[in-house]
Short mmCIF file of N, CA and C in Angstrom, two decimals:
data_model
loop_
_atom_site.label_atom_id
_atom_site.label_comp_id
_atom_site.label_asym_id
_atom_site.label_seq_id
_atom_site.Cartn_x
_atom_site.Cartn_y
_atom_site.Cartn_z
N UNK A 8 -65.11 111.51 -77.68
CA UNK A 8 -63.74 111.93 -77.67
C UNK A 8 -63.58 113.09 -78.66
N UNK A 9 -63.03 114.36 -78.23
CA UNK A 9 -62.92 115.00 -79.36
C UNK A 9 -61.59 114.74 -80.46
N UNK A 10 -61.88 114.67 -81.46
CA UNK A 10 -61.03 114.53 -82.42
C UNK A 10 -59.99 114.86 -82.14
N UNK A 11 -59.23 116.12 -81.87
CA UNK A 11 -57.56 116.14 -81.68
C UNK A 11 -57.06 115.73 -80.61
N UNK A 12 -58.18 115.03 -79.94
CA UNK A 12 -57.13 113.68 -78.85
C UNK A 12 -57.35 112.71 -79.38
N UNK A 13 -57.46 112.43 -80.87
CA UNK A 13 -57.43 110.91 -81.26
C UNK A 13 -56.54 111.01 -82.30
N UNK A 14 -55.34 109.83 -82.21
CA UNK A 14 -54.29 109.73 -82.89
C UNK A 14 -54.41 109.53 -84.16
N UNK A 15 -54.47 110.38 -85.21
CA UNK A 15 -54.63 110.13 -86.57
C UNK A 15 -54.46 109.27 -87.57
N UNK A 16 -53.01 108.62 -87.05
CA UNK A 16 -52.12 108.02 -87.67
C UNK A 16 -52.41 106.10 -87.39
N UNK A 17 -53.49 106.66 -86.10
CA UNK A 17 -53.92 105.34 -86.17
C UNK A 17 -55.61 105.09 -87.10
N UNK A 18 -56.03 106.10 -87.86
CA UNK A 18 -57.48 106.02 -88.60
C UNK A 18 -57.24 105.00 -89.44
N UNK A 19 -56.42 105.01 -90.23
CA UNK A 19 -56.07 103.75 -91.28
C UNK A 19 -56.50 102.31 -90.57
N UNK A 20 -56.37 102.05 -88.94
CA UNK A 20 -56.38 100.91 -88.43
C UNK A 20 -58.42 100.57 -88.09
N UNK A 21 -58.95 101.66 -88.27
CA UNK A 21 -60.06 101.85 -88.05
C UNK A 21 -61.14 101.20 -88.99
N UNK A 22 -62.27 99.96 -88.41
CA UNK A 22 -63.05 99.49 -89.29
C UNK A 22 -64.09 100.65 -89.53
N UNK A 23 -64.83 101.25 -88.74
CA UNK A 23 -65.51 102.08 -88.62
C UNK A 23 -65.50 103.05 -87.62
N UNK A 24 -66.21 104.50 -88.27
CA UNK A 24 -65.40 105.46 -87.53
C UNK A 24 -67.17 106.66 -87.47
N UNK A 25 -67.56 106.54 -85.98
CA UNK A 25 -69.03 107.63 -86.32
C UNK A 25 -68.45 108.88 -86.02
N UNK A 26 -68.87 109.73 -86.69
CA UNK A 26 -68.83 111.35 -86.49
C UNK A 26 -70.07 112.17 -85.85
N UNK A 27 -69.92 113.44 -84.97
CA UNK A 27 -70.76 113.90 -84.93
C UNK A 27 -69.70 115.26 -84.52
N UNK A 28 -70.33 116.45 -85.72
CA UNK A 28 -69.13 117.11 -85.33
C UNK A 28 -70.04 118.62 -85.58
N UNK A 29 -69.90 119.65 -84.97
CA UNK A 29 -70.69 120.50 -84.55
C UNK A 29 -69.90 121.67 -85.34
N UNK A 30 -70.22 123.23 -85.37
CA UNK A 30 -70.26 123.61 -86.40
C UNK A 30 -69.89 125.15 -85.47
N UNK A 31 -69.08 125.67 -85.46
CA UNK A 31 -68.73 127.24 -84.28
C UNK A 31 -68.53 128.78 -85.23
N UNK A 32 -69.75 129.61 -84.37
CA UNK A 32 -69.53 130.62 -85.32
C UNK A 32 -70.18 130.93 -86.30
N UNK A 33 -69.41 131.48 -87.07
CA UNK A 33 -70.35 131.46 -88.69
C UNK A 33 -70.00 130.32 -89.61
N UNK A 34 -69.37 129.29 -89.16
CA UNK A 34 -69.22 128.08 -89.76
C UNK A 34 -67.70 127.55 -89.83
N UNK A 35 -67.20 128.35 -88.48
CA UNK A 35 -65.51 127.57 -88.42
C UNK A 35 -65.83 126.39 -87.77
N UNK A 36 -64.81 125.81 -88.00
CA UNK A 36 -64.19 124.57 -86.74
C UNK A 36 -64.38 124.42 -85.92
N UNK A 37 -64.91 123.50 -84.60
CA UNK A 37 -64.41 124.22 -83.16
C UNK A 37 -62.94 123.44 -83.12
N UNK A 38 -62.61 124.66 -82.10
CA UNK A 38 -61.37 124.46 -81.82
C UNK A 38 -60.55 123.11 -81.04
N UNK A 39 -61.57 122.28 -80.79
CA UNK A 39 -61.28 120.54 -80.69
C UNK A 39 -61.36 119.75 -81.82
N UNK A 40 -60.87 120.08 -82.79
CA UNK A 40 -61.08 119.47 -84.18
C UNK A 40 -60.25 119.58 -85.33
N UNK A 41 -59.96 121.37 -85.06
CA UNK A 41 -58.89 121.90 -86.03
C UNK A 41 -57.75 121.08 -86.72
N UNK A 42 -56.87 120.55 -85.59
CA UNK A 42 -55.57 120.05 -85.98
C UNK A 42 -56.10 118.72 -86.53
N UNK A 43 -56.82 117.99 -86.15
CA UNK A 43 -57.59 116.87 -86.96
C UNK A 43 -57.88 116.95 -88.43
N UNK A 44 -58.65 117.64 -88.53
CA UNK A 44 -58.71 118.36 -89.99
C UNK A 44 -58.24 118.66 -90.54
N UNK A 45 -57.53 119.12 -90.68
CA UNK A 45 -55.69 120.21 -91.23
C UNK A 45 -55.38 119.13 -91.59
N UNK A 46 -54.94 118.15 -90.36
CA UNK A 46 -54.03 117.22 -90.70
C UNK A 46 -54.63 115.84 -91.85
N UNK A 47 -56.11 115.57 -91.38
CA UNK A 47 -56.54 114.36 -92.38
C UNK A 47 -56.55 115.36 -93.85
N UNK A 48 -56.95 116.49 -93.97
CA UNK A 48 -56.70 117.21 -95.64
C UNK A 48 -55.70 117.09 -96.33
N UNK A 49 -54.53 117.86 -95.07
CA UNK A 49 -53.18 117.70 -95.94
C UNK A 49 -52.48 116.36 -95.98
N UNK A 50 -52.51 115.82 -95.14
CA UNK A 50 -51.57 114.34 -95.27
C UNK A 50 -51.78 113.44 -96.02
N UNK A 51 -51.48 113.77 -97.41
CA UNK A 51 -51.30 112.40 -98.31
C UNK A 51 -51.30 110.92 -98.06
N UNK A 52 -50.42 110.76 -96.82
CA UNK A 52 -49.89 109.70 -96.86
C UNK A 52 -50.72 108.96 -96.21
N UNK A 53 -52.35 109.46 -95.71
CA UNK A 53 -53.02 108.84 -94.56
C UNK A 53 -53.84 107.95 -95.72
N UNK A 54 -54.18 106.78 -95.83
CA UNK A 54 -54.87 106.01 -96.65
C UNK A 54 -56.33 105.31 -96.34
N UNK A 55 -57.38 105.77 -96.35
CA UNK A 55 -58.27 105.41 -95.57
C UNK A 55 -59.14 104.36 -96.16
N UNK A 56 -58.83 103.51 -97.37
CA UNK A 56 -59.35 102.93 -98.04
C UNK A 56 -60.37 101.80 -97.64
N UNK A 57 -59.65 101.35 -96.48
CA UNK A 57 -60.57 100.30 -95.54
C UNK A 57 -61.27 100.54 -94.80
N UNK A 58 -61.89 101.93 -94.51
CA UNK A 58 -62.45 102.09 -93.34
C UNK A 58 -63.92 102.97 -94.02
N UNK A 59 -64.96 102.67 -92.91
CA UNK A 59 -65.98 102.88 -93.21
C UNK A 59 -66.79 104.09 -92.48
N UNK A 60 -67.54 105.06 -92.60
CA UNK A 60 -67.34 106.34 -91.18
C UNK A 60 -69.37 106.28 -91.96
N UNK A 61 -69.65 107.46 -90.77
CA UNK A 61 -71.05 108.06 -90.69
C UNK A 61 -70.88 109.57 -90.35
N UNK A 62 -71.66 110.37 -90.77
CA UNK A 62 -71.04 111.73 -90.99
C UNK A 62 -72.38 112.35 -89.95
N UNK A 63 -72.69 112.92 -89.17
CA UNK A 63 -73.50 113.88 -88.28
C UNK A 63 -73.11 115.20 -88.35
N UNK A 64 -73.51 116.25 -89.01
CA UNK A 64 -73.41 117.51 -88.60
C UNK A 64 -74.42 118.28 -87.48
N UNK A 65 -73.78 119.20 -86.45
CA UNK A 65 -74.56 119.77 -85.63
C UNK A 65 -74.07 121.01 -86.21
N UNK A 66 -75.39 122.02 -86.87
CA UNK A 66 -75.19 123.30 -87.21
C UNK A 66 -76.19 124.26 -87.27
N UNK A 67 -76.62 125.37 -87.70
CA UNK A 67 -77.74 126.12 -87.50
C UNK A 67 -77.30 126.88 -89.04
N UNK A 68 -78.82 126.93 -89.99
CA UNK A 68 -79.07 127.79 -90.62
C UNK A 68 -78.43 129.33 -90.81
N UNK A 69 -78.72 129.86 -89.81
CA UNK A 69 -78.63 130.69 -90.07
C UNK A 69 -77.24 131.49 -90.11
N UNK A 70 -76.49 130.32 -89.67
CA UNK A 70 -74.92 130.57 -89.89
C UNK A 70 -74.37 130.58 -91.47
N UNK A 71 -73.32 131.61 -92.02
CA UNK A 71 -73.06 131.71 -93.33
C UNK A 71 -72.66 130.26 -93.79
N UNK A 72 -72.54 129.77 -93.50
CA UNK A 72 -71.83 128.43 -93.61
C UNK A 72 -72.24 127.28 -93.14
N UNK A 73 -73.47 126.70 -93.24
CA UNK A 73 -74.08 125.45 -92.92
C UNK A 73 -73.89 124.38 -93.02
N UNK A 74 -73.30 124.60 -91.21
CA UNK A 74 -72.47 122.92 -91.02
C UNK A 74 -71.31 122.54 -91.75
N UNK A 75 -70.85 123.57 -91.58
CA UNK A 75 -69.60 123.69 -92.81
C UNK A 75 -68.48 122.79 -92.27
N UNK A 76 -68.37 122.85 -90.68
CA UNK A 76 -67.22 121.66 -90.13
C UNK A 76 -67.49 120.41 -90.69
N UNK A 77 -68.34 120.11 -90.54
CA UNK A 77 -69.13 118.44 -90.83
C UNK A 77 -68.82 118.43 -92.22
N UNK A 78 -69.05 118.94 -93.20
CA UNK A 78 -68.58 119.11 -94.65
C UNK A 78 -67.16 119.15 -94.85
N UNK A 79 -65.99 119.94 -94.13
CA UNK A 79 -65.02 119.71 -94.17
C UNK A 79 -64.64 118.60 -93.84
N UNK A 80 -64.36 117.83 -92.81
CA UNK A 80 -64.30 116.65 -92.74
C UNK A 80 -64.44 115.65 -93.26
N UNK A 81 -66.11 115.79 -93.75
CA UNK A 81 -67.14 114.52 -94.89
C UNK A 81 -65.55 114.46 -95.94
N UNK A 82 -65.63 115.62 -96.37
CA UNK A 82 -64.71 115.91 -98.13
C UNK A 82 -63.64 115.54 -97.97
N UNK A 83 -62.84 115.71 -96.38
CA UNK A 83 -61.12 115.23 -96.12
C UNK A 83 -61.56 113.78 -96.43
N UNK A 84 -62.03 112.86 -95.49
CA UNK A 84 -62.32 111.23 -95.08
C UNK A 84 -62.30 111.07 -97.11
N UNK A 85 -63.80 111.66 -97.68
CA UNK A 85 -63.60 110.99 -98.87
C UNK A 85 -61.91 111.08 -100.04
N UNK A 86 -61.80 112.39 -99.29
CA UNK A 86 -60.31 111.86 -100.67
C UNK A 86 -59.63 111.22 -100.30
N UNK A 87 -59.54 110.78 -98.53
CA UNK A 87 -58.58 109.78 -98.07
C UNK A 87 -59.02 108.58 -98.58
N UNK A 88 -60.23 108.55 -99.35
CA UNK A 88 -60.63 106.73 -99.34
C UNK A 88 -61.20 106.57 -98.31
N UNK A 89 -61.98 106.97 -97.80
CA UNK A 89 -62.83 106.85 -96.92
C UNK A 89 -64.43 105.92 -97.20
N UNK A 90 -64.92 105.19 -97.07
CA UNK A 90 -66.48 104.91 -97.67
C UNK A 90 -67.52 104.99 -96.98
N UNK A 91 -68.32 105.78 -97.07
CA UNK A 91 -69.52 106.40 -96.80
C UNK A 91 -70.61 105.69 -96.41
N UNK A 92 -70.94 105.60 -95.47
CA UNK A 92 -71.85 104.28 -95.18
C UNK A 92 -73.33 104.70 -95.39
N UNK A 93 -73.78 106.02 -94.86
CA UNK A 93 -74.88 106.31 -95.20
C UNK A 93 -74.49 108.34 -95.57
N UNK A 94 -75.61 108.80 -96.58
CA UNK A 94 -75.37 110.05 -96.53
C UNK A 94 -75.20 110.94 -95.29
N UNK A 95 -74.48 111.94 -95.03
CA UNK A 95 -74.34 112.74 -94.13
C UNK A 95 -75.43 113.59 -93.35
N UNK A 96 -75.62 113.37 -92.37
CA UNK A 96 -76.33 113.98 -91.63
C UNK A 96 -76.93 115.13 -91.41
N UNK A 97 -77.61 116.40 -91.63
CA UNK A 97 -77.29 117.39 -91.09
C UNK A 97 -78.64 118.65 -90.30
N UNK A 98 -78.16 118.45 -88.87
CA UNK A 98 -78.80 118.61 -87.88
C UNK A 98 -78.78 119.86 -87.87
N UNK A 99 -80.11 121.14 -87.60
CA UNK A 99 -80.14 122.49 -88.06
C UNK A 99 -81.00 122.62 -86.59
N UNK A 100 -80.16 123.60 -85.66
CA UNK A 100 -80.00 124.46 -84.27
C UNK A 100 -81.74 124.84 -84.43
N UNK A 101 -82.44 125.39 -86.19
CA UNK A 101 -83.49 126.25 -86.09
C UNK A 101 -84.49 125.15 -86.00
N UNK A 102 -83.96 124.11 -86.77
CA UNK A 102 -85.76 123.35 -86.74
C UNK A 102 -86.42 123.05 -85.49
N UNK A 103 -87.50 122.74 -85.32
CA UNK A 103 -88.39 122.58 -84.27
C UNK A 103 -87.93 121.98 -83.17
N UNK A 104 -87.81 120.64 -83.30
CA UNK A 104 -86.76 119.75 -82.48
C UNK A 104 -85.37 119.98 -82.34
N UNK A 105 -84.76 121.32 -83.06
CA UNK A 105 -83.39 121.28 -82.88
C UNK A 105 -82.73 120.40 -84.03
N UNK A 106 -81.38 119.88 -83.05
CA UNK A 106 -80.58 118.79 -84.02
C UNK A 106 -81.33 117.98 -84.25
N UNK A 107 -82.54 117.33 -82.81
CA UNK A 107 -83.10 115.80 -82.84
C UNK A 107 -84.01 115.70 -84.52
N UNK A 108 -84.34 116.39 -84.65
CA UNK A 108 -85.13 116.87 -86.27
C UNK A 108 -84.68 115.94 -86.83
N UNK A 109 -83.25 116.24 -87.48
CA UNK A 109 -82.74 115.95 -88.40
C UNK A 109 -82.11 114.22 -88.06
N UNK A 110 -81.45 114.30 -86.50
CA UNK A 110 -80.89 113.15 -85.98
C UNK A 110 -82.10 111.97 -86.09
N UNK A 111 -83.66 112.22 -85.87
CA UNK A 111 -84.59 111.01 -85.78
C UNK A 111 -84.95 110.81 -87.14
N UNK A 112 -84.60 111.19 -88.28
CA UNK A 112 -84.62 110.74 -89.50
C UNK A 112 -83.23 110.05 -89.97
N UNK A 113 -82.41 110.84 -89.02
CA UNK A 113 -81.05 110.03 -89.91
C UNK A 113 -80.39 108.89 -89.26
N UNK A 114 -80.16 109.03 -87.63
CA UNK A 114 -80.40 107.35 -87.57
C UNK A 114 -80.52 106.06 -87.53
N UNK A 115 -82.03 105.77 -87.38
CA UNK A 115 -82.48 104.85 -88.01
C UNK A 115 -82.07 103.93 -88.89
N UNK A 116 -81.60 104.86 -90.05
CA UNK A 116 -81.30 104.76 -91.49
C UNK A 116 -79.41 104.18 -90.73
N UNK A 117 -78.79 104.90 -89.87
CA UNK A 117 -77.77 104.39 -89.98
C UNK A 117 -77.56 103.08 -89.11
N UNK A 118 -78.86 103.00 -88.32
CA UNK A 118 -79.00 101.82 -87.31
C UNK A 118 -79.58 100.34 -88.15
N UNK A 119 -79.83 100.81 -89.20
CA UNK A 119 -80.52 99.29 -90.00
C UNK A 119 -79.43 99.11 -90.73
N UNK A 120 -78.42 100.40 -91.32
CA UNK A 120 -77.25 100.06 -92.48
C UNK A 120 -76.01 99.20 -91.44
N UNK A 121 -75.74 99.56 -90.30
CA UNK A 121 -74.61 99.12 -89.68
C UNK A 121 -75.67 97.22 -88.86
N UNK A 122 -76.67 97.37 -88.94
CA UNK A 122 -77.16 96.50 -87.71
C UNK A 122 -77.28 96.36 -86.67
N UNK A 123 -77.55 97.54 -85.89
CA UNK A 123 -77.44 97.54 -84.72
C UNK A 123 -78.40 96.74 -84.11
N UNK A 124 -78.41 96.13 -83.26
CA UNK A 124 -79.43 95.22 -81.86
C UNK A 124 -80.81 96.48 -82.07
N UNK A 125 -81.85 95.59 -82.05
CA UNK A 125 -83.21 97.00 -81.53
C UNK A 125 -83.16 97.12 -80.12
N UNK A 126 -83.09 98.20 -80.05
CA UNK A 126 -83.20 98.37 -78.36
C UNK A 126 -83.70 97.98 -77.64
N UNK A 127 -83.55 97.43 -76.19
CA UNK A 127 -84.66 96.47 -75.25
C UNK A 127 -86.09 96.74 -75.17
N UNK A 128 -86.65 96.03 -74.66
CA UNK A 128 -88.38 96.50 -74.76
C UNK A 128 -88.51 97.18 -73.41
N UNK A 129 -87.49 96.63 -72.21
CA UNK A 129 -87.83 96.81 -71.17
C UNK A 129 -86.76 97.65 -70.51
N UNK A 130 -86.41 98.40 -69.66
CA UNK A 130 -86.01 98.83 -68.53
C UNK A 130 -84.79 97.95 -67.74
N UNK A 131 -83.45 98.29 -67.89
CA UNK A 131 -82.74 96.99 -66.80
C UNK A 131 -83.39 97.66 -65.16
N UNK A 132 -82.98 96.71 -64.44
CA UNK A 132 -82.88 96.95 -63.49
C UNK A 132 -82.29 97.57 -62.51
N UNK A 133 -82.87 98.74 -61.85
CA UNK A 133 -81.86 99.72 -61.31
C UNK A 133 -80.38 99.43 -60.62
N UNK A 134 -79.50 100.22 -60.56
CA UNK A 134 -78.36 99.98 -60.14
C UNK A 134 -78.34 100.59 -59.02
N UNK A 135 -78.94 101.33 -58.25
CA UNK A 135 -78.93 102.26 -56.92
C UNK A 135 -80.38 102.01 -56.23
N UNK A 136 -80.40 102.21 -55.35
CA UNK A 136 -82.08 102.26 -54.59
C UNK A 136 -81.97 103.48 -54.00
N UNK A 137 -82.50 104.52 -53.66
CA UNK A 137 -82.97 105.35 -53.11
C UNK A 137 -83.78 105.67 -51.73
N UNK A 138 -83.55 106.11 -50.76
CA UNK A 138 -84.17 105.63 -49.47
C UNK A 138 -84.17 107.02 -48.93
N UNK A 139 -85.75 107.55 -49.32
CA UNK A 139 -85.93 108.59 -48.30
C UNK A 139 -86.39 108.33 -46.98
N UNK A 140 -85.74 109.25 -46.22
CA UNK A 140 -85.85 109.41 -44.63
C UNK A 140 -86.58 110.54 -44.03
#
């Protein structure tokens, strides 16, 4: 969902909240995010004390500003009272693998902190069959 179709005013109601927020330009906003941002910085009144988030940046080096959206955000959530579940992410366009670089180290790390299920060993079973003629 991009962020400025999600109602702000309901984050306070939020146990946990994942981010993955990408980085436009030489390190603006994209423009599905803006009013999100603006608004969790300036609004005092948003209290985020109970809620717990994971921070993903998608950005590239060589932009003046590295991953600078994902940083804006990280910095709004923490003065709201936000708590940090694992350090912030941050996925660089240049490394070898791309974002996955940075994403298969980070993770993990957020899949053992939250508990997630280990993934199946096996394959479900297809939902379609295929029938060439």
């Amino acid at each position: 969902m991009a962020m400025d179709d999600y109602d702000i005013e309901e984050l306070p109601n939020e146990e946990i909240v994942y981010n993955l927020v990408a980085t436009c330009g030489q390190g603006e906003l994209p423009a599905n995010c803006k009013h999100f941002a603006k608004e969790l910085a300036s609004n005092e009144d948003i209290n985020l004390s109970n809620v717990k988030y994971a921070m993903f940046g998608l950005g590239d080096k060589s932009y003046v500003h590295f991953n600078e959206a994902a940083k804006v955000i990280d910095d709004a959530y923490k003065k709201r009272g936000a708590k940090e579940v694992i350090s912030m992410g941050l996925g660089d366009d240049k490394d070898d693998e791309k974002y996955e670089t940075a994403w298969y180290e980070w993770f993990p790390n957020l899949a053992q902190e939250m508990k997630f299920p280990d993934p199946p060993d096996t394959l479900p079973e297809p939902k379609y069959k295929l029938n060439l003629i």
